[in-house]
Amino acid sequence: MCEANAYLRQDGKEEVIMEMVDKVIPEADGLVLEDIFGRRKQIKARIAELALVDHRIILEKHDQ
Amino acid sequence: MCEANAYLRQDGKEEVIMEMVDKVIPEADGLVLEDIFGRRKQIKARIAELALVDHRIILEKHDQ
């Protein structure tokens, strides 16, 4: 399976906010993350970087 | 390997613009895509959707 973990980068640290993410859908005010079980999470952030081979999705808050 | 293919969605069609993408890095004016061989491509587009289990990165031009 080629899901990834989503991390929120803040103050130079990275915190896992969702594991086994399948889908990421940008919306007007942020992102919707959906994991491989179909569980969804909305977050007011944007994609800072994808590193798929490392299974990493790095997010940042809008105001950074 | 958990790379994905990047598709540009335009006029309801999807065209592969880069295969075996590892990294995606948003920049001021678009995105930098990097494949698993380190080859880079810049594109004036934004991420419309990620579907990682399907190995798909869908991009759209800014003006859509």
PDB file of N, CA and C in Angstrom, chain B:
ATOM      1  N   MET B   1       8.165   0.556  -4.283  1.00  0.00           N
ATOM      2  CA  MET B   1       8.347   2.014  -4.386  1.00  0.00           C
ATOM      3  C   MET B   1       6.982   2.681  -4.434  1.00  0.00           C
ATOM      4  N   CYS B   2       6.887   3.800  -3.741  1.00  0.00           N
ATOM      5  CA  CYS B   2       5.585   4.436  -3.631  1.00  0.00           C
ATOM      6  C   CYS B   2       5.513   5.760  -4.348  1.00  0.00           C
ATOM      7  N   GLU B   3       6.163   5.821  -5.459  1.00  0.00           N
ATOM      8  CA  GLU B   3       6.027   7.009  -6.291  1.00  0.00           C
ATOM      9  C   GLU B   3       4.641   7.028  -6.941  1.00  0.00           C
ATOM     10  N   ALA B   4       4.320   8.141  -7.587  1.00  0.00           N
ATOM     11  CA  ALA B   4       3.017   8.280  -8.239  1.00  0.00           C
ATOM     12  C   ALA B   4       3.216   8.922  -9.610  1.00  0.00           C
ATOM     13  N   ASN B   5       2.191   8.855 -10.418  1.00  0.00           N
ATOM     14  CA  ASN B   5       2.232   9.586 -11.679  1.00  0.00           C
ATOM     15  C   ASN B   5       1.489  10.906 -11.512  1.00  0.00           C
ATOM     16  N   ALA B   6       2.032  11.951 -12.145  1.00  0.00           N
ATOM     17  CA  ALA B   6       1.386  13.262 -12.080  1.00  0.00           C
ATOM     18  C   ALA B   6       0.639  13.502 -13.379  1.00  0.00           C
ATOM     19  N   TYR B   7      -0.627  13.861 -13.234  1.00  0.00           N
ATOM     20  CA  TYR B   7      -1.512  14.109 -14.369  1.00  0.00           C
ATOM     21  C   TYR B   7      -1.948  15.561 -14.343  1.00  0.00           C
ATOM     22  N   LEU B   8      -2.002  16.176 -15.507  1.00  0.00           N
ATOM     23  CA  LEU B   8      -2.578  17.507 -15.614  1.00  0.00           C
ATOM     24  C   LEU B   8      -4.015  17.358 -16.111  1.00  0.00           C
ATOM     25  N   ARG B   9      -4.937  17.853 -15.301  1.00  0.00           N
ATOM     26  CA  ARG B   9      -6.366  17.780 -15.664  1.00  0.00           C
ATOM     27  C   ARG B   9      -6.749  19.076 -16.380  1.00  0.00           C
ATOM     28  N   GLN B  10      -7.230  18.942 -17.564  1.00  0.00           N
ATOM     29  CA  GLN B  10      -7.544  20.111 -18.385  1.00  0.00           C
ATOM     30  C   GLN B  10      -8.701  19.746 -19.306  1.00  0.00           C
ATOM     31  N   ASP B  11      -9.720  20.581 -19.308  1.00  0.00           N
ATOM     32  CA  ASP B  11     -10.880  20.346 -20.173  1.00  0.00           C
ATOM     33  C   ASP B  11     -11.449  18.943 -19.968  1.00  0.00           C
ATOM     34  N   GLY B  12     -11.468  18.501 -18.739  1.00  0.00           N
ATOM     35  CA  GLY B  12     -12.064  17.212 -18.432  1.00  0.00           C
ATOM     36  C   GLY B  12     -11.216  16.011 -18.786  1.00  0.00           C
ATOM     37  N   LYS B  13     -10.012  16.270 -19.323  1.00  0.00           N
ATOM     38  CA  LYS B  13      -9.116  15.158 -19.643  1.00  0.00           C
ATOM     39  C   LYS B  13      -7.904  15.197 -18.736  1.00  0.00           C
ATOM     40  N   GLU B  14      -7.279  14.048 -18.578  1.00  0.00           N
ATOM     41  CA  GLU B  14      -6.063  13.975 -17.775  1.00  0.00           C
ATOM     42  C   GLU B  14      -4.917  13.475 -18.637  1.00  0.00           C
ATOM     43  N   GLU B  15      -3.829  14.219 -18.580  1.00  0.00           N
ATOM     44  CA  GLU B  15      -2.658  13.897 -19.388  1.00  0.00           C
ATOM     45  C   GLU B  15      -1.488  13.674 -18.438  1.00  0.00           C
ATOM     46  N   VAL B  16      -0.764  12.591 -18.609  1.00  0.00           N
ATOM     47  CA  VAL B  16       0.407  12.339 -17.755  1.00  0.00           C
ATOM     48  C   VAL B  16       1.467  13.382 -18.072  1.00  0.00           C
ATOM     49  N   ILE B  17       1.945  14.066 -17.049  1.00  0.00           N
ATOM     50  CA  ILE B  17       3.032  15.006 -17.329  1.00  0.00           C
ATOM     51  C   ILE B  17       4.347  14.552 -16.711  1.00  0.00           C
ATOM     52  N   MET B  18       4.282  13.667 -15.720  1.00  0.00           N
ATOM     53  CA  MET B  18       5.529  13.092 -15.213  1.00  0.00           C
ATOM     54  C   MET B  18       5.195  11.773 -14.531  1.00  0.00           C
ATOM     55  N   GLU B  19       6.025  10.772 -14.794  1.00  0.00           N
ATOM     56  CA  GLU B  19       5.824   9.463 -14.163  1.00  0.00           C
ATOM     57  C   GLU B  19       6.817   9.294 -13.011  1.00  0.00           C
ATOM     58  N   MET B  20       6.505   8.391 -12.140  1.00  0.00           N
ATOM     59  CA  MET B  20       7.393   8.019 -11.033  1.00  0.00           C
ATOM     60  C   MET B  20       7.839   9.228 -10.216  1.00  0.00           C
ATOM     61  N   VAL B  21       6.855  10.063  -9.881  1.00  0.00           N
ATOM     62  CA  VAL B  21       7.133  11.268  -9.097  1.00  0.00           C
ATOM     63  C   VAL B  21       7.362  10.884  -7.632  1.00  0.00           C
ATOM     64  N   ASP B  22       8.450  11.393  -7.091  1.00  0.00           N
ATOM     65  CA  ASP B  22       8.740  11.213  -5.669  1.00  0.00           C
ATOM     66  C   ASP B  22       8.333  12.462  -4.892  1.00  0.00           C
ATOM     67  N   LYS B  23       8.887  13.610  -5.294  1.00  0.00           N
ATOM     68  CA  LYS B  23       8.685  14.832  -4.515  1.00  0.00           C
ATOM     69  C   LYS B  23       7.853  15.855  -5.286  1.00  0.00           C
ATOM     70  N   VAL B  24       7.032  16.559  -4.533  1.00  0.00           N
ATOM     71  CA  VAL B  24       6.282  17.687  -5.071  1.00  0.00           C
ATOM     72  C   VAL B  24       6.478  18.842  -4.095  1.00  0.00           C
ATOM     73  N   ILE B  25       6.973  19.951  -4.620  1.00  0.00           N
ATOM     74  CA  ILE B  25       7.275  21.094  -3.770  1.00  0.00           C
ATOM     75  C   ILE B  25       6.577  22.326  -4.335  1.00  0.00           C
ATOM     76  N   PRO B  26       5.561  22.820  -3.636  1.00  0.00           N
ATOM     77  CA  PRO B  26       4.906  24.051  -4.091  1.00  0.00           C
ATOM     78  C   PRO B  26       5.863  25.225  -4.012  1.00  0.00           C
ATOM     79  N   GLU B  27       5.819  26.070  -5.026  1.00  0.00           N
ATOM     80  CA  GLU B  27       6.592  27.303  -5.039  1.00  0.00           C
ATOM     81  C   GLU B  27       5.637  28.456  -5.294  1.00  0.00           C
ATOM     82  N   ALA B  28       6.185  29.664  -5.304  1.00  0.00           N
ATOM     83  CA  ALA B  28       5.335  30.847  -5.450  1.00  0.00           C
ATOM     84  C   ALA B  28       4.463  30.747  -6.701  1.00  0.00           C
ATOM     85  N   ASP B  29       5.041  30.287  -7.771  1.00  0.00           N
ATOM     86  CA  ASP B  29       4.358  30.372  -9.055  1.00  0.00           C
ATOM     87  C   ASP B  29       3.952  29.010  -9.614  1.00  0.00           C
ATOM     88  N   GLY B  30       3.968  27.985  -8.802  1.00  0.00           N
ATOM     89  CA  GLY B  30       3.597  26.683  -9.335  1.00  0.00           C
ATOM     90  C   GLY B  30       4.159  25.567  -8.477  1.00  0.00           C
ATOM     91  N   LEU B  31       4.594  24.522  -9.130  1.00  0.00           N
ATOM     92  CA  LEU B  31       5.079  23.334  -8.432  1.00  0.00           C
ATOM     93  C   LEU B  31       6.387  22.877  -9.054  1.00  0.00           C
ATOM     94  N   VAL B  32       7.226  22.283  -8.231  1.00  0.00           N
ATOM     95  CA  VAL B  32       8.369  21.533  -8.748  1.00  0.00           C
ATOM     96  C   VAL B  32       8.074  20.056  -8.509  1.00  0.00           C
ATOM     97  N   LEU B  33       8.146  19.273  -9.564  1.00  0.00           N
ATOM     98  CA  LEU B  33       7.991  17.820  -9.469  1.00  0.00           C
ATOM     99  C   LEU B  33       9.374  17.195  -9.603  1.00  0.00           C
ATOM    100  N   GLU B  34       9.636  16.192  -8.790  1.00  0.00           N
ATOM    101  CA  GLU B  34      10.924  15.491  -8.920  1.00  0.00           C
ATOM    102  C   GLU B  34      10.651  14.005  -8.959  1.00  0.00           C
ATOM    103  N   ASP B  35      11.192  13.321  -9.957  1.00  0.00           N
ATOM    104  CA  ASP B  35      10.919  11.886 -10.048  1.00  0.00           C
ATOM    105  C   ASP B  35      11.967  11.102  -9.236  1.00  0.00           C
ATOM    106  N   ILE B  36      11.800   9.793  -9.222  1.00  0.00           N
ATOM    107  CA  ILE B  36      12.668   8.973  -8.366  1.00  0.00           C
ATOM    108  C   ILE B  36      14.115   8.962  -8.858  1.00  0.00           C
ATOM    109  N   PHE B  37      14.366   9.470 -10.060  1.00  0.00           N
ATOM    110  CA  PHE B  37      15.731   9.570 -10.581  1.00  0.00           C
ATOM    111  C   PHE B  37      16.327  10.953 -10.339  1.00  0.00           C
ATOM    112  N   GLY B  38      15.567  11.819  -9.672  1.00  0.00           N
ATOM    113  CA  GLY B  38      16.073  13.158  -9.382  1.00  0.00           C
ATOM    114  C   GLY B  38      15.837  14.160 -10.497  1.00  0.00           C
ATOM    115  N   ARG B  39      15.152  13.740 -11.548  1.00  0.00           N
ATOM    116  CA  ARG B  39      14.855  14.678 -12.642  1.00  0.00           C
ATOM    117  C   ARG B  39      13.735  15.610 -12.196  1.00  0.00           C
ATOM    118  N   ARG B  40      13.890  16.889 -12.508  1.00  0.00           N
ATOM    119  CA  ARG B  40      12.927  17.879 -12.033  1.00  0.00           C
ATOM    120  C   ARG B  40      12.169  18.527 -13.173  1.00  0.00           C
ATOM    121  N   LYS B  41      10.970  18.910 -12.874  1.00  0.00           N
ATOM    122  CA  LYS B  41      10.138  19.608 -13.846  1.00  0.00           C
ATOM    123  C   LYS B  41       9.344  20.681 -13.100  1.00  0.00           C
ATOM    124  N   GLN B  42       9.351  21.891 -13.642  1.00  0.00           N
ATOM    125  CA  GLN B  42       8.552  22.961 -13.044  1.00  0.00           C
ATOM    126  C   GLN B  42       7.272  23.099 -13.827  1.00  0.00           C
ATOM    127  N   ILE B  43       6.185  23.315 -13.144  1.00  0.00           N
ATOM    128  CA  ILE B  43       4.919  23.482 -13.851  1.00  0.00           C
ATOM    129  C   ILE B  43       4.061  24.518 -13.138  1.00  0.00           C
ATOM    130  N   LYS B  44       3.441  25.379 -13.922  1.00  0.00           N
ATOM    131  CA  LYS B  44       2.551  26.393 -13.351  1.00  0.00           C
ATOM    132  C   LYS B  44       1.199  25.761 -13.123  1.00  0.00           C
ATOM    133  N   ALA B  45       1.061  25.112 -12.034  1.00  0.00           N
ATOM    134  CA  ALA B  45      -0.179  24.415 -11.724  1.00  0.00           C
ATOM    135  C   ALA B  45      -0.263  24.256 -10.216  1.00  0.00           C
ATOM    136  N   ARG B  46      -1.417  23.803  -9.786  1.00  0.00           N
ATOM    137  CA  ARG B  46      -1.596  23.524  -8.361  1.00  0.00           C
ATOM    138  C   ARG B  46      -2.112  22.103  -8.203  1.00  0.00           C
ATOM    139  N   ILE B  47      -2.014  21.595  -6.993  1.00  0.00           N
ATOM    140  CA  ILE B  47      -2.495  20.235  -6.725  1.00  0.00           C
ATOM    141  C   ILE B  47      -4.017  20.270  -6.631  1.00  0.00           C
ATOM    142  N   ALA B  48      -4.676  19.475  -7.437  1.00  0.00           N
ATOM    143  CA  ALA B  48      -6.131  19.383  -7.387  1.00  0.00           C
ATOM    144  C   ALA B  48      -6.563  18.231  -6.483  1.00  0.00           C
ATOM    145  N   GLU B  49      -5.758  17.172  -6.435  1.00  0.00           N
ATOM    146  CA  GLU B  49      -6.131  16.000  -5.642  1.00  0.00           C
ATOM    147  C   GLU B  49      -4.949  15.037  -5.585  1.00  0.00           C
ATOM    148  N   LEU B  50      -4.767  14.408  -4.460  1.00  0.00           N
ATOM    149  CA  LEU B  50      -3.842  13.277  -4.358  1.00  0.00           C
ATOM    150  C   LEU B  50      -4.645  12.028  -4.099  1.00  0.00           C
ATOM    151  N   ALA B  51      -4.305  10.948  -4.775  1.00  0.00           N
ATOM    152  CA  ALA B  51      -4.907   9.639  -4.492  1.00  0.00           C
ATOM    153  C   ALA B  51      -3.736   8.658  -4.477  1.00  0.00           C
ATOM    154  N   LEU B  52      -3.137   8.534  -3.317  1.00  0.00           N
ATOM    155  CA  LEU B  52      -1.833   7.867  -3.225  1.00  0.00           C
ATOM    156  C   LEU B  52      -1.926   6.362  -3.431  1.00  0.00           C
ATOM    157  N   VAL B  53      -3.009   5.766  -2.942  1.00  0.00           N
ATOM    158  CA  VAL B  53      -3.155   4.316  -3.111  1.00  0.00           C
ATOM    159  C   VAL B  53      -3.269   3.979  -4.604  1.00  0.00           C
ATOM    160  N   ASP B  54      -3.842   4.894  -5.360  1.00  0.00           N
ATOM    161  CA  ASP B  54      -3.911   4.747  -6.828  1.00  0.00           C
ATOM    162  C   ASP B  54      -2.691   5.339  -7.534  1.00  0.00           C
ATOM    163  N   HIS B  55      -1.736   5.832  -6.775  1.00  0.00           N
ATOM    164  CA  HIS B  55      -0.504   6.406  -7.352  1.00  0.00           C
ATOM    165  C   HIS B  55      -0.802   7.596  -8.254  1.00  0.00           C
ATOM    166  N   ARG B  56      -1.740   8.406  -7.841  1.00  0.00           N
ATOM    167  CA  ARG B  56      -2.148   9.518  -8.700  1.00  0.00           C
ATOM    168  C   ARG B  56      -1.995  10.866  -8.009  1.00  0.00           C
ATOM    169  N   ILE B  57      -1.382  11.793  -8.733  1.00  0.00           N
ATOM    170  CA  ILE B  57      -1.311  13.200  -8.344  1.00  0.00           C
ATOM    171  C   ILE B  57      -2.004  13.965  -9.460  1.00  0.00           C
ATOM    172  N   ILE B  58      -3.102  14.622  -9.141  1.00  0.00           N
ATOM    173  CA  ILE B  58      -3.838  15.359 -10.168  1.00  0.00           C
ATOM    174  C   ILE B  58      -3.528  16.845 -10.010  1.00  0.00           C
ATOM    175  N   LEU B  59      -3.116  17.457 -11.085  1.00  0.00           N
ATOM    176  CA  LEU B  59      -2.783  18.880 -11.080  1.00  0.00           C
ATOM    177  C   LEU B  59      -3.764  19.632 -11.975  1.00  0.00           C
ATOM    178  N   GLU B  60      -3.916  20.907 -11.669  1.00  0.00           N
ATOM    179  CA  GLU B  60      -4.729  21.790 -12.510  1.00  0.00           C
ATOM    180  C   GLU B  60      -3.978  23.086 -12.730  1.00  0.00           C
ATOM    181  N   LYS B  61      -4.169  23.694 -13.880  1.00  0.00           N
ATOM    182  CA  LYS B  61      -3.613  25.023 -14.123  1.00  0.00           C
ATOM    183  C   LYS B  61      -4.233  26.016 -13.142  1.00  0.00           C
ATOM    184  N   HIS B  62      -3.491  27.054 -12.837  1.00  0.00           N
ATOM    185  CA  HIS B  62      -3.955  28.052 -11.867  1.00  0.00           C
ATOM    186  C   HIS B  62      -5.267  28.711 -12.262  1.00  0.00           C
ATOM    187  N   ASP B  63      -5.454  28.904 -13.554  1.00  0.00           N
ATOM    188  CA  ASP B  63      -6.589  29.725 -13.994  1.00  0.00           C
ATOM    189  C   ASP B  63      -7.898  28.947 -14.073  1.00  0.00           C
ATOM    190  N   GLN B  64      -7.906  27.687 -13.652  1.00  0.00           N
ATOM    191  CA  GLN B  64      -9.150  26.918 -13.717  1.00  0.00           C
ATOM    192  C   GLN B  64      -9.902  26.985 -12.409  1.00  0.00           C
TER     193      GLN B  64
END
